[in-house]
CSV table of C-alpha atoms in Angstrom, one decimal:
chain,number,residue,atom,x,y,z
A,1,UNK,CA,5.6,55.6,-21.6
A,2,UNK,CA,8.1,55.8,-19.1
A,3,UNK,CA,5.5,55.0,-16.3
A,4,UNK,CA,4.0,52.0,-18.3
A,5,UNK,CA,7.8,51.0,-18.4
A,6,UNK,CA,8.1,51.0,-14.6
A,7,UNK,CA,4.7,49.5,-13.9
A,8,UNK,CA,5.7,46.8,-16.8
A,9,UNK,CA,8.9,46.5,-15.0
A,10,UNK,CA,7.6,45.7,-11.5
A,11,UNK,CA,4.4,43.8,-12.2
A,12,UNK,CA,7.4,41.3,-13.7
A,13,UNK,CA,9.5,41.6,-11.0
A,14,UNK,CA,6.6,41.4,-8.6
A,15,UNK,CA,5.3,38.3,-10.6
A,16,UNK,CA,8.8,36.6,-10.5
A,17,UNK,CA,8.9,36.6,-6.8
A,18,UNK,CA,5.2,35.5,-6.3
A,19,UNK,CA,6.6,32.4,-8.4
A,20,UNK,CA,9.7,32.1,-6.1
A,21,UNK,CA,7.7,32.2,-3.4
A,22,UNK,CA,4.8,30.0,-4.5
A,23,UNK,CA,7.3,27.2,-5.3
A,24,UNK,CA,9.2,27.6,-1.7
A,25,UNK,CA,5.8,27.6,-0.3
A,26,UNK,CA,4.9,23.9,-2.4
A,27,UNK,CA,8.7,22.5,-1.4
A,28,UNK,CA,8.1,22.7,2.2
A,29,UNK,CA,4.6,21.6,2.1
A,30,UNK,CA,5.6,18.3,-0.1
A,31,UNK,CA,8.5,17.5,2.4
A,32,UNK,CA,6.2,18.3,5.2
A,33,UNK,CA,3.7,15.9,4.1
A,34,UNK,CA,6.4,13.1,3.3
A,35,UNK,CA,7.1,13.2,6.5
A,36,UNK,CA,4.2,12.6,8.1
A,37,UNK,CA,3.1,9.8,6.0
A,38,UNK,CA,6.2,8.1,6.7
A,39,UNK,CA,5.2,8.4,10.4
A,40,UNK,CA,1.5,7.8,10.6
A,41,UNK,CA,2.3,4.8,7.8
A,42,UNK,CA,5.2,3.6,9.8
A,43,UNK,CA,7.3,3.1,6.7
A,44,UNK,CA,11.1,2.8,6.5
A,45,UNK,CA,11.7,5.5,3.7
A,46,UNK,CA,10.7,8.7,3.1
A,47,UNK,CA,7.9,8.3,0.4
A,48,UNK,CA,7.6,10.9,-2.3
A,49,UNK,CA,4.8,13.9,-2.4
A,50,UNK,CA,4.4,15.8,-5.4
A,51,UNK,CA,1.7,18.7,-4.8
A,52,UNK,CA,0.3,19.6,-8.5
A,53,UNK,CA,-1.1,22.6,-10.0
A,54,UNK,CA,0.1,26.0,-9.9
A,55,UNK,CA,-0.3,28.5,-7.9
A,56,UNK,CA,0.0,26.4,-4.9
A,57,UNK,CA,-0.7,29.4,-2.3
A,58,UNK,CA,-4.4,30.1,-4.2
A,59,UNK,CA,-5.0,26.0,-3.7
A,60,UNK,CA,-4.1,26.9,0.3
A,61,UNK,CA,-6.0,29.6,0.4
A,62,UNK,CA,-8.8,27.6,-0.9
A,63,UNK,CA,-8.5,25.0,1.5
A,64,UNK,CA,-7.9,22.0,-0.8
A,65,UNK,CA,-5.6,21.0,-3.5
A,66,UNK,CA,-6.2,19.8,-6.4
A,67,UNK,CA,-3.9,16.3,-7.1
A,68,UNK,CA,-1.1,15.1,-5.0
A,69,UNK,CA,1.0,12.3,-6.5
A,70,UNK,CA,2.4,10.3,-3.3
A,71,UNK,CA,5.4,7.5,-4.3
A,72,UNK,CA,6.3,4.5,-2.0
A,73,UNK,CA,9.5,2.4,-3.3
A,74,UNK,CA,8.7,-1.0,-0.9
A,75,UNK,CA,5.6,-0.7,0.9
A,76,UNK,CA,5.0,-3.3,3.6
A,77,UNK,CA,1.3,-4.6,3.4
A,78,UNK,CA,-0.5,-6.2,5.9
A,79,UNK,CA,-1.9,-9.2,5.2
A,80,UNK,CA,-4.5,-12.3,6.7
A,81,UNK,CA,-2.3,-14.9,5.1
A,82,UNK,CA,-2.7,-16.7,2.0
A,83,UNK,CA,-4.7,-19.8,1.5
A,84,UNK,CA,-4.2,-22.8,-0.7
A,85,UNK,CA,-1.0,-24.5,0.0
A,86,UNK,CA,0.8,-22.5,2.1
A,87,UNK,CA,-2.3,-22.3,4.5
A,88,UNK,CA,-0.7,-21.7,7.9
A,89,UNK,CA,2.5,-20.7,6.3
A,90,UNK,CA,1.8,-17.9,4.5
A,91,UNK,CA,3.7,-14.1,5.9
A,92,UNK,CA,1.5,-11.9,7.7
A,93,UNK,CA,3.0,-9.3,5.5
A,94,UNK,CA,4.0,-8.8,1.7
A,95,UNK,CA,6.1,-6.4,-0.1
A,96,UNK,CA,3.9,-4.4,-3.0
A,97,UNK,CA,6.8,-2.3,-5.3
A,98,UNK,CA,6.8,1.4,-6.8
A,99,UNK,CA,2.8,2.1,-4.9
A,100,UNK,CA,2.6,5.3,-6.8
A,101,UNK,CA,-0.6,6.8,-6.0
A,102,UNK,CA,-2.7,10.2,-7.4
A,103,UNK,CA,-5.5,11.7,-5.1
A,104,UNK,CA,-7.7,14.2,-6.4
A,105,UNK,CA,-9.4,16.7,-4.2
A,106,UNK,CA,-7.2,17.2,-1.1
A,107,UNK,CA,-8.9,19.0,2.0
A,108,UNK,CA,-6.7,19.5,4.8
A,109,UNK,CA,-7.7,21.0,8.3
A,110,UNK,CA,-6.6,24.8,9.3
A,111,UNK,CA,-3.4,23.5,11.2
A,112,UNK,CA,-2.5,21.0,8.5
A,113,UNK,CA,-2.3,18.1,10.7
A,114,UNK,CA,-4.9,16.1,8.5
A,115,UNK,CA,-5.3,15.8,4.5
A,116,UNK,CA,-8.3,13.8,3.1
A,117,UNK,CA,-8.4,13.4,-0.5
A,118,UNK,CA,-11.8,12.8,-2.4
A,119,UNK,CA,-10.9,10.1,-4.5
A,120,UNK,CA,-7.5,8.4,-5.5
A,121,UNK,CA,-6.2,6.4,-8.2
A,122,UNK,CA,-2.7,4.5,-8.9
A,123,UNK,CA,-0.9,1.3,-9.2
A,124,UNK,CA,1.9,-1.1,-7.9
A,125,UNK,CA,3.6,-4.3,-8.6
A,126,UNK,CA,4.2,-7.5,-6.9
A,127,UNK,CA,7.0,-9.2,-7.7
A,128,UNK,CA,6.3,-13.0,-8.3
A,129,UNK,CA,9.0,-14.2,-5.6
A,130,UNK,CA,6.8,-11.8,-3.1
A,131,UNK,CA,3.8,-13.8,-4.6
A,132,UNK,CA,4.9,-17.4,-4.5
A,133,UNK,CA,5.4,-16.9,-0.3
A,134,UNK,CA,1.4,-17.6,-0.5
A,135,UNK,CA,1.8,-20.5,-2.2
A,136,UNK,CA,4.9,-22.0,-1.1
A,137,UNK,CA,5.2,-24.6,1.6
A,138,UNK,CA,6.5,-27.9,2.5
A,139,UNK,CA,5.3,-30.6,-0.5
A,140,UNK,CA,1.8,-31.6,0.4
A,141,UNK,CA,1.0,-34.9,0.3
A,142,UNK,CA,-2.3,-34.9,-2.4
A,143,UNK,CA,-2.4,-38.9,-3.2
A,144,UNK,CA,-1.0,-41.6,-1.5
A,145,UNK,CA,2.9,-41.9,-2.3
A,146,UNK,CA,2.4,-38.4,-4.2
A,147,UNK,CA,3.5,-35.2,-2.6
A,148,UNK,CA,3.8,-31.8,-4.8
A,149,UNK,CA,4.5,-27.9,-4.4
A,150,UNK,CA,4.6,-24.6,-6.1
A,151,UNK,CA,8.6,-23.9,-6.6
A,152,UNK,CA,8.2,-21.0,-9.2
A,153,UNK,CA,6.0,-18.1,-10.5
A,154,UNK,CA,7.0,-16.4,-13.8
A,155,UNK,CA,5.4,-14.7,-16.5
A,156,UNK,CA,3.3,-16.8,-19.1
A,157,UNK,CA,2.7,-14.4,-21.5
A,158,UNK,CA,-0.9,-12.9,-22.5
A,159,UNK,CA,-1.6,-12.1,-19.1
A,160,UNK,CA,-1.2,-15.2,-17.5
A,161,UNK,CA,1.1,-16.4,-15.1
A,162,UNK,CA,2.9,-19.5,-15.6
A,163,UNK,CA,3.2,-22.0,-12.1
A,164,UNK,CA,6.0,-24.6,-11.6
A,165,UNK,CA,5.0,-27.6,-9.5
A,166,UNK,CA,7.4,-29.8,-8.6
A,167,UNK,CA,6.0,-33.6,-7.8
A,168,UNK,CA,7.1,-36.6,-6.2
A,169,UNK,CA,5.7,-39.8,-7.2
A,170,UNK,CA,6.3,-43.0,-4.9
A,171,UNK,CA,9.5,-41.6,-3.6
A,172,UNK,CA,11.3,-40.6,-7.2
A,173,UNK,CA,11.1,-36.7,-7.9
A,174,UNK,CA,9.9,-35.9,-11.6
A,175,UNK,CA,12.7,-35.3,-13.7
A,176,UNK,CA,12.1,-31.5,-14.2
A,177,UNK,CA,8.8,-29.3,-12.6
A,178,UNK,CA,5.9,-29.3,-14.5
A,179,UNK,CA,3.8,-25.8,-15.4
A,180,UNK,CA,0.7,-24.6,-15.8
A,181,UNK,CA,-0.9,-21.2,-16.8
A,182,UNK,CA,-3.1,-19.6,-14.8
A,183,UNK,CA,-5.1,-16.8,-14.1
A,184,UNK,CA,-5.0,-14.1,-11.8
A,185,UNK,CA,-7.9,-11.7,-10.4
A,186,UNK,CA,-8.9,-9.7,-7.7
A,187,UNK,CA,-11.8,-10.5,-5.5
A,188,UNK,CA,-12.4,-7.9,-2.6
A,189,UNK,CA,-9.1,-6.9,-1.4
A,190,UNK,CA,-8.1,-10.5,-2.4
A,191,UNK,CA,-5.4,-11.6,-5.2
A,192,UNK,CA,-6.5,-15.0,-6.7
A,193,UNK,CA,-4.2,-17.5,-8.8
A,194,UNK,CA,-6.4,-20.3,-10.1
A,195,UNK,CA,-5.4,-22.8,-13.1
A,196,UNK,CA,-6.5,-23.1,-16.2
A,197,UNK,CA,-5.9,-26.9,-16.6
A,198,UNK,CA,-4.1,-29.0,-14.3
A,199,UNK,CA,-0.5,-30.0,-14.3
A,200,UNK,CA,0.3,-33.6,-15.2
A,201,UNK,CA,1.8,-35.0,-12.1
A,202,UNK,CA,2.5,-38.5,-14.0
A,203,UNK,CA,-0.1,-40.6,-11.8
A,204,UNK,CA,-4.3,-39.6,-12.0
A,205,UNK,CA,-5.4,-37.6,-9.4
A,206,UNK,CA,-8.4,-35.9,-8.4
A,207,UNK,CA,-8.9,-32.3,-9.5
A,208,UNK,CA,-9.6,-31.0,-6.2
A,209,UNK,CA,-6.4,-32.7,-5.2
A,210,UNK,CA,-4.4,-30.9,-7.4
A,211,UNK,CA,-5.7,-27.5,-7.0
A,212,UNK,CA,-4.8,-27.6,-3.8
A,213,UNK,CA,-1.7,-27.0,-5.2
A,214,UNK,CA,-2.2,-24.9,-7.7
A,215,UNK,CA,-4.5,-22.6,-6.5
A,216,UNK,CA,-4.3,-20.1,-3.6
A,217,UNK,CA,-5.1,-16.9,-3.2
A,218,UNK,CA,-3.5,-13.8,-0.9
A,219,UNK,CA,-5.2,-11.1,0.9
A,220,UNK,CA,-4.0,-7.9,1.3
A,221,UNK,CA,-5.7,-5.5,3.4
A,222,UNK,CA,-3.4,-2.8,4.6
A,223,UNK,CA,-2.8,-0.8,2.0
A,224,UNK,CA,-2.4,2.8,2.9
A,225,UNK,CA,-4.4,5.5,3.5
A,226,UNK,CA,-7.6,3.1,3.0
A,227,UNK,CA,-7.0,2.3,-0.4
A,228,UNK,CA,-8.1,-1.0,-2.0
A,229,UNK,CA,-7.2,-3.0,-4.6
A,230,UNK,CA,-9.1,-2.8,-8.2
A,231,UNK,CA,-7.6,-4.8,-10.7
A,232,UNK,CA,-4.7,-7.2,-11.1
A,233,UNK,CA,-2.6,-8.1,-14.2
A,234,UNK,CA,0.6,-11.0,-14.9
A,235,UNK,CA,3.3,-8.7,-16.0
A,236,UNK,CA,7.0,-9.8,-16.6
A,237,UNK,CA,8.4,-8.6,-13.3
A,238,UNK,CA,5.7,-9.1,-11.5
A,239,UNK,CA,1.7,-9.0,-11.0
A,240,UNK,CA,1.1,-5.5,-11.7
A,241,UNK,CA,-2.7,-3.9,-9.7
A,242,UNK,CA,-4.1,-0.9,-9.9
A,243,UNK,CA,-6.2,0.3,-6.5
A,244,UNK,CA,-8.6,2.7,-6.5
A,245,UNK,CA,-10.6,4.4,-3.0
A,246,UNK,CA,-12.3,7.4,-1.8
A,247,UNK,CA,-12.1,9.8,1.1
A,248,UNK,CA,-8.5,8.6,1.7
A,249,UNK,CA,-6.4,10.0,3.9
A,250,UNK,CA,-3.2,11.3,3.2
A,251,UNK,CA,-2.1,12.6,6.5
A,252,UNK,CA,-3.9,12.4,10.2
């Protein structure tokens, strides 16, 4: 009994420190990896890496991990501009929010200085002030003595977003910005804002006038790692996406 006692004794002991050690081993790793996606992503903060599963040191030994949960607060994606109103004006990059992203299947190299993961998942927002730089510009002129722009981009409830145009009509501005509800999708790596009916601009315009107003469209097409966009939703802060990919790299 005594023996059993000792072996019971030690096998905890021994099990205690394999833990220790096992979560040491995962802490350096995920600051490791943070790192290096801040530098091959060029991004201005330290994203966050959160290596799952446990034991960690049987997932190295392995050669590949099973999720990793990487967090970027402000990620700066690169863009081909926007089209619609703002064509020539729109940034050549745009700000996505809290990118939080799990990838599934990690494989890294022998010296760790690449990580692929076989398939990745996660979402993001963009805020609607981010969103209106694609459709804001100087009032276009859409009918003789009638100039209109996008000034605003809220939330219109029921996934739709609601699109203030403010119009001038022979020199006297409307009294207040009209809106519109629209709809937002994703077409390739594309976010498109189209209207459901057109604004009422107080004089009879063409439809194709109008929408090129209220409709535009921005492409994003830097997202990292490879990953694309998959679906888009109207949101109160924001336009909230999800984005999807495979054989993504996490580091290298």
């Amino acid at each position: 009994m005594r023996a059993l006692r000792i072996l019971l004794i030690v096998t905890v002991i021994l099990g205690g420190l394999f833990i220790i050690a096992d979560r040491v081993a995962v802490g350096f790793a995920e600051d490791e990896a943070a790192d290096r996606l801040k530098t091959n992503e060029g991004l201005a903060t330290t994203p966050s890496v959160s290596i799952k599963g446990f034991p960690f040191l049987t997932q190295v030994v392995g050669g590949e991990l099973d999720e990793v949960e990487v967090g970027i607060k402000n990620y700066e994606a690169d863009t081909s501009g926007g089209t619609g109103a703002s064509s020539g004006n729109a940034p050549d990059k745009i700000r996505i929010d809290d990118l939080t992203a799990q990838m599934r299947g990690v494989a890294f190299s022998g010296d760790y200085s690449s990580a692929k993961a076989a398939s990745a998942t996660g979402t993001a927002t963009i805020s609607y002030d981010e969103l209106l730089k694609a459709a804001k510009a100087e009032p276009v002129d859409v009918a003789g003595g009638v100039t209109a722009e996008v000034v605003g981009l809220s939330d219109g409830g029921n996934g739709k977003i609601k699109v203030e145009v403010e119009a001038t009509v022979l020199g006297t501005k409307l009294p207040r910005p009209v809106s519109v509800l629209s709809s937002v999708s994703v077409k390739g790596d594309t976010v498109q804002v189209q209207a459901d009916s057109l604004p009422n601009l107080g004089v009879q315009l063409a439809e194709d006038k109008v929408r090129l107003i209220t409709d535009f469209r921005q492409q994003i097409d830097g997202l990292p790692g490879g990953i694309k966009l998959d679906k888009v939703e109207a949101a109160p802060n924001g336009v909230d996406i999800t984005v999807k990919g495979s054989d993504v790299s996490l580091v290298g």
